[in-house]
Short mmCIF file of C-alpha atoms in Angstrom, two decimals:
data_model
loop_
_atom_site.label_atom_id
_atom_site.label_comp_id
_atom_site.label_asym_id
_atom_site.label_seq_id
_atom_site.Cartn_x
_atom_site.Cartn_y
_atom_site.Cartn_z
CA MET A 994 -5.14 23.36 3.76
CA GLN A 995 -3.46 25.49 6.39
CA THR A 996 0.27 26.08 6.06
CA SER A 997 0.93 24.66 9.53
CA LEU A 998 -0.92 21.43 8.64
CA ALA A 999 0.97 21.16 5.32
CA GLU A 1000 4.28 21.65 7.20
CA ALA A 1001 3.30 19.00 9.74
CA ILE A 1002 2.38 16.47 7.03
CA ILE A 1003 5.64 17.01 5.18
CA ALA A 1004 7.69 16.87 8.39
CA ALA A 1005 5.99 13.59 9.37
CA ALA A 1006 6.63 12.14 5.89
CA MET A 1007 10.30 13.21 6.03
CA GLY A 1008 10.71 11.67 9.49
CA TYR A 1009 9.05 8.42 8.37
CA GLY A 1010 11.31 8.29 5.32
CA ALA A 1011 14.47 9.03 7.33
CA VAL A 1012 13.73 6.23 9.80
CA GLY A 1013 12.94 3.97 6.85
CA LEU A 1014 16.22 4.77 5.10
CA ALA A 1015 18.20 3.96 8.25
CA ILE A 1016 16.35 0.68 8.82
CA GLY A 1017 16.49 -0.16 5.12
CA ALA A 1018 20.26 0.38 4.96
CA ALA A 1019 20.78 -1.80 8.04
CA PHE A 1020 18.52 -4.50 6.58
CA LEU A 1021 20.46 -4.52 3.31
CA VAL A 1022 23.72 -5.05 5.20
CA PHE A 1023 22.70 -7.38 8.02
CA GLY A 1024 19.20 -8.78 7.45
CA ILE A 1025 18.50 -9.55 3.82
CA GLY A 1026 20.71 -12.63 3.59
CA ARG A 1027 18.96 -14.25 6.55
CA LEU A 1028 15.50 -13.87 5.04
CA ASP A 1029 16.16 -14.54 1.36
CA GLY A 1030 18.62 -17.09 0.03
CA GLY A 1031 18.58 -15.42 -3.38
CA ALA A 1032 20.39 -12.42 -1.86
CA HIS A 1033 23.45 -14.46 -0.81
CA GLY A 1034 26.44 -13.15 -2.70
CA ALA A 1035 24.27 -10.72 -4.69
CA TYR A 1036 25.02 -7.08 -3.95
CA ALA A 1037 24.44 -5.01 -7.09
CA PHE A 1038 20.65 -5.21 -6.82
CA ARG A 1039 20.47 -4.16 -3.16
CA PRO A 1040 20.49 -0.36 -3.61
CA LEU A 1041 17.42 -0.77 -5.84
CA LEU A 1042 15.51 -2.02 -2.81
CA LEU A 1043 16.21 1.00 -0.61
CA PRO A 1044 13.22 3.15 -1.70
CA GLY A 1045 10.84 0.25 -1.05
CA LEU A 1046 12.47 -0.57 2.28
CA ALA A 1047 12.18 3.08 3.35
CA LEU A 1048 8.50 3.04 2.40
CA LEU A 1049 7.58 -0.31 3.95
CA TRP A 1050 9.94 -0.29 6.93
CA PRO A 1051 7.30 -1.32 9.51
CA TYR A 1052 6.76 -4.54 7.52
CA VAL A 1053 10.55 -4.95 7.19
CA VAL A 1054 10.98 -4.66 10.96
CA TRP A 1055 8.16 -7.15 11.52
CA ARG A 1056 9.59 -9.76 9.14
CA TRP A 1057 13.15 -9.16 10.34
CA SER A 1058 12.07 -9.73 13.93
CA GLY A 1059 10.64 -13.13 13.02
CA GLY A 1060 7.13 -12.30 11.80
CA ALA A 1061 5.67 -15.09 9.68
CA ALA A 1062 4.95 -14.57 6.00
CA PRO A 1063 1.23 -14.68 5.17
CA GLY A 1064 -0.08 -17.76 3.38
CA PHE A 1065 -1.51 -17.79 -0.14
CA ALA A 1066 -5.26 -17.19 -0.26
CA GLY A 1067 -5.73 -18.65 -3.73
CA GLN A 1068 -5.82 -17.41 -7.28
CA ARG A 1069 -9.60 -17.29 -7.36
CA ARG A 1070 -9.77 -14.80 -4.49
CA HIS A 1071 -7.14 -12.65 -6.18
CA ARG A 1072 -9.11 -12.64 -9.43
CA ALA A 1073 -12.27 -11.77 -7.53
CA ALA A 1074 -10.44 -8.76 -6.06
CA HIS A 1075 -9.51 -7.63 -9.58
CA ARG A 1076 -13.10 -8.12 -10.71
CA TRP A 1077 -14.45 -6.00 -7.86
CA ALA A 1078 -11.83 -3.33 -8.51
CA TRP A 1079 -13.00 -3.02 -12.11
CA ILE A 1080 -16.66 -2.97 -11.10
CA GLY A 1081 -15.74 -0.13 -8.73
CA LEU A 1082 -13.92 1.73 -11.50
CA ALA A 1083 -16.84 1.21 -13.90
CA VAL A 1084 -18.98 3.16 -11.43
CA LEU A 1085 -16.37 5.65 -10.23
CA LEU A 1086 -14.89 6.82 -13.54
CA PRO A 1087 -18.18 7.87 -15.18
CA ALA A 1088 -19.16 9.53 -11.89
CA LEU A 1089 -15.92 11.54 -11.95
CA PHE A 1090 -16.47 12.64 -15.55
CA LEU A 1091 -20.08 13.64 -14.87
CA THR A 1092 -19.10 15.56 -11.72
CA ALA A 1093 -16.41 17.42 -13.65
CA LEU A 1094 -18.85 18.24 -16.44
CA SER A 1095 -21.31 19.67 -13.95
CA LEU A 1096 -18.58 21.85 -12.40
CA ARG A 1097 -17.04 22.88 -15.70
CA THR A 1098 -16.76 26.57 -16.48
CA PRO A 1099 -18.80 27.23 -19.63
CA VAL A 1100 -16.47 27.91 -22.52
CA GLY A 1101 -17.30 30.90 -24.69
CA ASP A 1102 -19.30 32.89 -22.16
CA ALA A 1103 -18.86 36.58 -22.68
CA PRO A 1104 -16.70 38.23 -20.01
CA VAL A 1105 -18.63 40.27 -17.46
CA ARG A 1106 -17.32 43.63 -16.38
CA ILE A 1107 -17.26 43.81 -12.62
CA ALA A 1108 -18.28 47.07 -11.08
CA ALA A 1109 -15.83 48.81 -8.80
CA PRO A 1110 -16.73 48.36 -5.15
CA MET B 685 14.57 -23.12 -8.91
CA SER B 686 16.24 -20.68 -6.54
CA VAL B 687 18.06 -17.90 -8.35
CA ARG B 688 20.53 -15.28 -7.23
CA TYR B 689 19.10 -11.81 -7.68
CA GLY B 690 20.46 -9.39 -10.26
CA VAL B 691 19.68 -5.76 -10.97
CA VAL B 692 17.59 -6.70 -13.99
CA GLY B 693 17.18 -10.16 -15.50
CA TRP B 694 18.04 -9.01 -19.00
CA THR B 695 17.11 -11.02 -22.04
CA PRO B 696 17.30 -9.90 -25.70
CA ALA B 697 13.49 -9.56 -25.69
CA LYS B 698 13.60 -7.29 -22.62
CA ARG B 699 16.26 -5.10 -24.21
CA TRP B 700 14.11 -4.69 -27.31
CA TYR B 701 11.04 -4.04 -25.18
CA ASP B 702 12.79 -1.32 -23.21
CA ALA B 703 14.38 0.21 -26.29
CA VAL B 704 10.99 0.48 -28.02
CA LEU B 705 9.39 1.79 -24.83
CA LEU B 706 12.03 4.47 -24.27
CA GLY B 707 11.99 5.43 -27.95
CA ALA B 708 8.21 5.80 -27.95
CA ILE B 709 8.29 7.93 -24.78
CA ALA B 710 11.04 10.16 -26.17
CA LEU B 711 9.12 10.56 -29.43
CA TYR B 712 5.95 11.52 -27.55
CA LEU B 713 7.72 14.05 -25.33
CA VAL B 714 9.58 15.67 -28.21
CA GLY B 715 6.42 15.71 -30.31
CA TYR B 716 4.42 17.31 -27.51
CA THR B 717 6.92 19.98 -26.59
CA GLU B 718 8.28 20.79 -30.06
CA LEU B 719 5.47 20.05 -32.52
CA ALA B 720 2.29 20.69 -30.52
CA PRO B 721 3.00 24.44 -30.12
CA MET B 722 2.82 24.77 -33.91
CA LEU B 723 -0.78 23.53 -33.87
CA VAL B 724 -2.21 26.11 -31.47
CA PRO B 725 -2.78 29.82 -32.14
CA GLU B 726 -0.19 32.20 -30.75
CA SER B 727 -2.76 33.63 -28.33
CA ARG B 728 -2.94 30.25 -26.56
CA ALA B 729 0.74 29.41 -26.77
CA LEU B 730 2.32 28.01 -23.58
CA ASP B 731 5.77 28.54 -22.15
CA GLY B 732 8.25 25.70 -22.33
CA GLN B 733 7.89 24.58 -18.72
CA SER B 734 4.08 24.46 -18.89
CA LEU B 735 4.40 22.37 -22.03
CA ARG B 736 6.75 19.98 -20.25
CA ILE B 737 4.32 19.74 -17.31
CA LYS B 738 1.54 18.69 -19.69
CA ALA B 739 3.81 16.43 -21.75
CA PHE B 740 5.08 14.46 -18.74
CA GLY B 741 1.63 14.30 -17.12
CA SER B 742 -0.18 13.13 -20.23
CA ALA B 743 2.59 10.62 -21.06
CA ALA B 744 2.33 9.15 -17.55
CA PHE B 745 -1.44 8.84 -17.83
CA LEU B 746 -1.33 7.24 -21.28
CA LEU B 747 1.37 4.80 -20.19
CA LEU B 748 -0.64 3.90 -17.09
CA THR B 749 -3.66 3.28 -19.30
CA PHE B 750 -1.55 1.12 -21.61
CA ALA B 751 -0.15 -0.88 -18.69
CA LEU B 752 -3.66 -1.59 -17.44
CA ALA B 753 -4.83 -2.55 -20.92
CA ILE B 754 -2.14 -5.20 -21.42
CA GLY B 755 -3.75 -7.73 -19.05
CA PRO B 756 -7.13 -7.95 -20.81
CA LEU B 757 -5.50 -7.62 -24.23
CA ALA B 758 -3.32 -10.66 -23.51
CA ARG B 759 -6.38 -12.59 -22.33
CA LEU B 760 -8.31 -11.68 -25.47
CA ASP B 761 -5.45 -12.23 -27.91
CA ARG B 762 -2.31 -14.18 -27.05
CA ARG B 763 -0.20 -12.13 -29.44
CA PHE B 764 -0.13 -9.44 -26.72
CA LEU B 765 1.52 -11.81 -24.22
CA PRO B 766 5.07 -10.51 -24.84
CA LEU B 767 3.86 -7.11 -23.63
CA LEU B 768 2.63 -8.71 -20.42
CA TYR B 769 5.96 -10.38 -19.63
CA ASN B 770 7.84 -7.10 -19.18
CA ARG B 771 5.05 -4.97 -17.80
CA ARG B 772 7.01 -4.02 -14.69
CA HIS B 773 9.39 -1.87 -16.77
CA LEU B 774 6.35 -0.06 -18.09
CA GLY B 775 5.20 0.60 -14.52
CA VAL B 776 8.58 1.96 -13.45
CA MET B 777 8.65 4.29 -16.46
CA THR B 778 5.13 5.48 -15.63
CA PHE B 779 6.29 6.45 -12.15
CA ALA B 780 9.35 8.21 -13.58
CA LEU B 781 7.15 10.28 -15.90
CA ALA B 782 4.68 11.11 -13.14
CA LEU B 783 7.57 12.18 -10.90
CA ALA B 784 8.98 14.36 -13.70
CA HIS B 785 5.52 15.94 -14.04
CA ALA B 786 5.38 16.67 -10.29
CA LEU B 787 8.91 18.12 -10.22
CA GLU B 788 8.14 20.39 -13.17
CA VAL B 789 5.02 21.63 -11.37
CA LEU B 790 6.98 22.35 -8.19
CA GLY B 791 9.75 24.00 -10.18
CA TRP B 792 7.40 26.29 -12.05
CA HIS B 793 4.21 27.08 -10.12
CA PHE B 794 5.95 27.22 -6.73
CA ALA B 795 9.46 28.24 -7.74
CA PHE B 796 9.23 31.77 -6.40
CA SER B 797 7.23 31.06 -3.27
CA PRO B 798 8.73 32.26 0.03
CA THR B 799 7.57 28.98 1.56
CA PRO B 800 9.13 25.64 0.56
CA PRO B 801 7.62 24.36 -2.73
CA LEU B 802 6.03 21.24 -1.20
CA VAL B 803 4.41 23.20 1.62
CA ALA B 804 3.23 25.82 -0.86
CA ALA B 805 1.78 23.13 -3.14
CA LEU B 806 -0.25 21.59 -0.33
CA SER B 807 -1.30 24.77 1.44
CA SER B 808 -2.40 26.57 -1.72
CA GLU B 809 -5.03 23.93 -2.45
CA PRO B 810 -8.49 25.50 -2.47
CA GLY B 811 -11.47 24.22 -0.56
CA LEU B 812 -14.33 22.28 -2.12
CA GLY B 813 -16.46 24.18 -4.60
CA THR B 814 -16.59 25.05 -8.27
CA TRP B 815 -13.49 25.69 -10.32
CA PRO B 816 -11.06 27.20 -9.49
CA GLY B 817 -12.08 26.09 -6.02
CA THR B 818 -12.01 22.32 -6.65
CA PRO B 819 -8.95 20.63 -5.14
CA PHE B 820 -7.15 18.34 -7.55
CA VAL B 821 -3.53 18.26 -6.38
CA PRO B 822 -4.20 15.73 -3.56
CA PHE B 823 -5.47 13.25 -6.17
CA GLY B 824 -2.26 13.68 -8.13
CA ILE B 825 -0.15 13.23 -5.00
CA LEU B 826 -2.09 10.08 -4.10
CA ALA B 827 -1.56 8.64 -7.59
CA LEU B 828 2.15 9.51 -7.44
CA LEU B 829 2.61 7.89 -4.02
CA ILE B 830 0.90 4.69 -5.16
CA LEU B 831 2.97 4.57 -8.35
CA PHE B 832 6.07 5.05 -6.20
CA ALA B 833 5.08 2.16 -3.94
CA LEU B 834 4.48 -0.10 -6.93
CA ALA B 835 7.70 0.89 -8.71
CA ALA B 836 9.74 0.55 -5.50
CA THR B 837 8.44 -2.99 -4.96
CA SER B 838 8.71 -4.18 -8.56
CA HIS B 839 11.95 -6.14 -8.14
CA ASP B 840 11.64 -9.95 -7.82
CA PHE B 841 12.95 -9.70 -4.26
CA TRP B 842 9.74 -7.99 -3.18
CA LEU B 843 7.46 -10.71 -4.46
CA ASN B 844 9.37 -13.19 -2.36
CA PHE B 845 9.83 -10.94 0.69
CA LEU B 846 6.30 -9.58 0.87
CA THR B 847 4.89 -12.97 -0.24
CA PRO B 848 2.43 -13.21 -3.14
CA PRO B 849 -0.75 -12.34 -1.18
CA VAL B 850 0.72 -9.13 0.28
CA TRP B 851 2.50 -8.18 -2.94
CA LYS B 852 -0.63 -8.76 -5.00
CA ALA B 853 -2.81 -6.83 -2.55
CA LEU B 854 -0.32 -3.94 -2.64
CA HIS B 855 -0.26 -3.93 -6.44
CA LEU B 856 -4.04 -3.84 -6.61
CA GLY B 857 -3.37 -0.22 -5.67
CA ILE B 858 -2.81 0.40 -9.40
CA TYR B 859 -6.59 0.71 -9.75
CA LEU B 860 -6.78 3.34 -7.03
CA ALA B 861 -3.86 5.14 -8.70
CA TYR B 862 -5.74 5.14 -12.00
CA ALA B 863 -8.91 6.51 -10.40
CA ALA B 864 -6.85 9.17 -8.61
CA ALA B 865 -5.07 10.10 -11.86
CA VAL B 866 -8.43 10.50 -13.61
CA ALA B 867 -9.74 12.62 -10.70
CA HIS B 868 -6.56 14.70 -10.82
CA GLN B 869 -7.25 15.51 -14.46
CA VAL B 870 -11.00 16.00 -14.39
CA PHE B 871 -10.88 18.34 -11.37
CA GLY B 872 -7.84 20.15 -12.68
CA TYR B 873 -7.40 20.50 -16.38
CA PHE B 874 -10.95 19.55 -17.44
CA LEU B 875 -12.77 22.26 -15.60
CA ALA B 876 -11.28 25.06 -17.62
CA ALA B 877 -9.97 23.27 -20.71
CA ALA B 878 -10.65 25.26 -23.85
CA ASN B 879 -9.23 22.47 -26.00
CA PRO B 880 -11.42 19.35 -25.86
CA GLY B 881 -8.65 17.17 -27.36
CA PHE B 882 -7.09 15.82 -24.19
CA VAL B 883 -10.47 15.63 -22.47
CA GLY B 884 -11.57 13.34 -25.29
CA VAL B 885 -8.37 11.27 -25.02
CA THR B 886 -8.89 10.80 -21.27
CA VAL B 887 -12.53 9.77 -21.62
CA ALA B 888 -11.70 7.47 -24.54
CA SER B 889 -8.79 5.88 -22.59
CA ALA B 890 -10.95 5.16 -19.58
CA GLY B 891 -13.78 3.87 -21.79
CA LEU B 892 -11.37 1.62 -23.70
CA LEU B 893 -9.99 0.17 -20.47
CA LEU B 894 -13.42 -0.54 -19.05
CA GLY B 895 -14.50 -2.10 -22.33
CA LEU B 896 -11.42 -4.31 -22.58
CA HIS B 897 -11.79 -5.57 -19.02
CA LEU B 898 -15.50 -6.21 -19.56
CA ALA B 899 -14.75 -8.18 -22.74
CA ALA B 900 -11.97 -10.18 -21.04
CA GLY B 901 -14.22 -10.81 -18.02
CA LEU B 902 -17.09 -12.04 -20.19
CA ARG B 903 -14.71 -14.30 -22.08
CA GLY B 904 -13.37 -15.74 -18.84
CA ARG B 905 -16.88 -16.51 -17.67
CA ARG B 906 -17.31 -18.90 -20.58
CA ALA B 907 -15.12 -21.32 -18.66
CA PRO B 908 -17.70 -23.08 -16.52
CA ILE B 909 -17.30 -23.70 -12.80
CA LEU B 910 -17.56 -27.43 -12.76
CA GLY B 911 -18.62 -29.74 -10.00
CA ALA B 912 -18.64 -33.39 -11.14
CA GLU B 913 -15.49 -35.54 -11.33
CA TRP B 914 -15.27 -35.85 -15.10
CA VAL B 915 -16.51 -32.70 -16.76
CA ARG B 916 -16.49 -31.14 -20.20
CA ALA B 917 -13.73 -28.53 -19.99
CA ALA B 918 -13.39 -27.06 -23.50
CA ALA B 919 -13.66 -27.73 -27.19
CA ALA B 920 -10.32 -29.19 -28.30
CA ALA B 921 -10.19 -26.71 -31.18
CA ASP B 922 -10.28 -23.81 -28.70
CA ILE B 923 -6.94 -24.77 -27.13
CA PRO B 924 -4.20 -23.00 -29.10
CA GLU B 925 -0.99 -24.76 -30.08
CA GLY B 926 1.70 -23.78 -27.57
CA GLY B 927 -0.88 -22.16 -25.28
CA ALA B 928 -3.65 -23.08 -22.86
CA VAL B 929 -7.19 -22.55 -21.76
CA VAL B 930 -7.89 -22.08 -18.06
CA VAL B 931 -10.79 -23.99 -16.52
CA GLU B 932 -12.41 -23.01 -13.23
CA VAL B 933 -13.38 -25.96 -11.08
CA ALA B 934 -15.76 -26.05 -8.12
CA ALA B 935 -13.06 -26.89 -5.58
CA GLY B 936 -9.40 -26.00 -5.62
CA GLU B 937 -7.45 -23.80 -7.98
CA PRO B 938 -8.08 -23.33 -11.70
CA VAL B 939 -6.64 -25.89 -14.14
CA ALA B 940 -4.61 -24.99 -17.25
CA ILE B 941 -4.98 -27.32 -20.26
CA PHE B 942 -2.05 -26.92 -22.64
CA ARG B 943 -1.59 -28.08 -26.22
CA ASN B 944 1.91 -28.95 -27.41
CA GLU B 945 2.60 -30.60 -30.78
CA GLY B 946 -1.04 -31.69 -31.04
CA GLN B 947 -1.22 -33.27 -27.57
CA LEU B 948 -3.05 -32.01 -24.50
CA SER B 949 -1.85 -31.96 -20.89
CA ALA B 950 -3.46 -30.46 -17.79
CA VAL B 951 -1.72 -28.97 -14.76
CA SER B 952 -2.59 -26.63 -11.91
CA ASN B 953 -2.77 -23.04 -13.10
CA LEU B 954 -0.58 -21.98 -10.15
CA CYS B 955 3.16 -21.66 -10.68
CA ALA B 956 5.04 -23.32 -7.80
CA HIS B 957 7.38 -20.31 -7.61
CA GLN B 958 5.14 -17.32 -6.88
CA ASN B 959 1.67 -18.56 -7.87
CA GLY B 960 1.82 -16.94 -11.30
CA PRO B 961 -0.97 -17.77 -13.78
CA LEU B 962 0.62 -20.55 -15.85
CA GLY B 963 -2.32 -20.70 -18.24
CA GLU B 964 -1.38 -17.24 -19.46
CA GLY B 965 2.08 -18.49 -20.34
CA ARG B 966 3.33 -20.46 -23.33
CA VAL B 967 5.07 -23.71 -24.13
CA VAL B 968 8.72 -22.89 -24.74
CA ASP B 969 11.23 -25.66 -25.61
CA GLY B 970 8.62 -28.27 -24.71
CA CYS B 971 8.01 -26.84 -21.25
CA ILE B 972 5.20 -24.76 -19.78
CA THR B 973 6.74 -21.36 -19.09
CA CYS B 974 5.32 -19.08 -16.42
CA PRO B 975 4.56 -15.58 -17.74
CA TRP B 976 5.81 -13.96 -14.54
CA HIS B 977 9.35 -15.22 -14.07
CA GLY B 978 9.90 -17.86 -16.72
CA PHE B 979 9.84 -20.88 -14.39
CA GLN B 980 9.39 -24.01 -16.49
CA TYR B 981 7.59 -27.34 -16.07
CA ARG B 982 7.33 -30.45 -18.21
CA LEU B 983 3.88 -30.98 -19.67
CA ALA B 984 3.44 -34.67 -18.88
CA ASP B 985 4.39 -34.73 -15.19
CA GLY B 986 4.40 -31.06 -14.12
CA CYS B 987 8.01 -31.33 -12.90
CA ALA B 988 10.57 -28.56 -13.41
CA PRO B 989 13.47 -29.87 -15.52
CA ALA B 990 16.57 -30.98 -13.57
CA PRO B 991 18.31 -29.71 -11.51
CA TYR B 992 15.20 -27.87 -10.31
CA THR B 993 12.71 -29.59 -8.05
CA GLU B 994 9.40 -27.69 -8.26
CA LYS B 995 6.34 -29.79 -9.13
CA LEU B 996 2.78 -29.05 -10.19
CA ALA B 997 -0.38 -31.05 -9.62
CA THR B 998 -1.44 -32.80 -12.84
CA TYR B 999 -4.89 -33.81 -14.09
CA ARG B 1000 -6.33 -36.62 -16.21
CA LEU B 1001 -7.81 -35.73 -19.59
CA ARG B 1002 -9.73 -37.52 -22.32
CA VAL B 1003 -11.02 -36.32 -25.67
CA GLU B 1004 -14.33 -37.46 -27.18
CA GLY B 1005 -15.89 -36.04 -30.30
CA GLY B 1006 -13.70 -32.96 -30.29
CA GLU B 1007 -14.59 -32.18 -26.66
CA VAL B 1008 -11.99 -32.24 -23.87
CA PHE B 1009 -13.06 -33.86 -20.61
CA LEU B 1010 -11.17 -33.18 -17.38
CA ASP B 1011 -11.06 -35.19 -14.17
CA VAL B 1012 -11.19 -32.35 -11.64
CA ARG B 1013 -9.53 -34.46 -8.92
CA ALA B 1014 -5.93 -33.27 -8.81
CA CYS B 1015 -3.21 -35.93 -8.93
CA PRO B 1016 -0.26 -35.50 -6.53
CA PRO B 1017 2.32 -33.00 -7.81
CA GLY B 1018 4.70 -34.60 -10.30
CA THR B 1019 2.34 -37.49 -11.27
CA TYR B 1020 2.92 -38.56 -14.88
CA GLN B 1021 -0.08 -38.30 -17.21
CA GLN B 1022 0.16 -39.49 -20.80
CA PRO B 1023 -0.54 -36.45 -23.05
CA VAL B 1024 -3.76 -36.90 -25.01
CA PRO B 1025 -3.77 -36.45 -28.81
CA ALA B 1026 -6.41 -34.00 -30.00
#
């Protein structure tokens, strides 16, 4: 990866996080009590939420601005998602091991002296 | 059953759980960094920081494997259920170890770079090809980011705020994190590892996980998907005292059939709080207790004890010749059903 691209990715991540921290802090002070009754009068736990709020701030803004919470799709669908995830891993993990084995540097090969250019 | 949030909902069991967890992690880290160097020849000895990098990384991977194994273990043997109840602390510790691993890497391999460590870590990644040209750091970063997202949203508030479908979808990311962690190892350490020990541990861990989930999945499939109104649900002897079997039905949500003091009762498998799997919980003080947050319901009518107001749908049961028959038509939440001796 080019250095300029790496710098751009990190700068974008820092900017996203900074915006998230500001929105998260405001939400903890002004918004949380409106959306969750369990937060009324409870303050000690709020700083724990800040990393998550900074990460998921677009969702926070959406819910804070009146976005509706999604409905429950059912336990069966959730279990099916788990099942498919494990079927995927059952294929992916052996494939990763086999790929790594094929790329692996043979251990014990005698070193080869390289001629001077 | 609305509750005011706290930092951590401590119970004596959780304190023990965390004490054992922290003790085991400390023992592993000390063992790895202090004892492991005695087992390798001096020619292959590592400096202290490289040892810490490997100790934190391997501890995070093993803990992640353990966290993923708890679900199927609890389904296969109910004695593992207490591990399931406090799994979120395990997840947070896994993230902390993975973060420590990443910080050690940045503080060692990129400590003397003229460019900032993070930029150096990303920009020094090689292109695709054979080792040492195979990129593996992005897989580690991906796993770390996912673990961060899961740890950051592990508080009860998030389940309520994100809502169960979003929270559950987000936390399915644990599987992607595991795959990324495996890729991080196999394209990094594996390709040049002279010591097959950790390679073997990684392959065995992944194989164990896949085997456990396969076994738990096959066991779950024994519960038939039933279509008629009155259907054979289970052998009475298969329902453990203080526990439940979960029955899939053709329409609607699964049904949990509990046994308490020799009598059977059936309720919806969905906790009214956050849709937790009640059938994976236990009967505590005569009440069904959700494994996720400890919400409780009476067996006979599915009602939470006063002053709480949550209610579950209940189901009719009968027992004939040691077989339990279930009427798959759900009764309205809170409907009393006489428990059936069995």
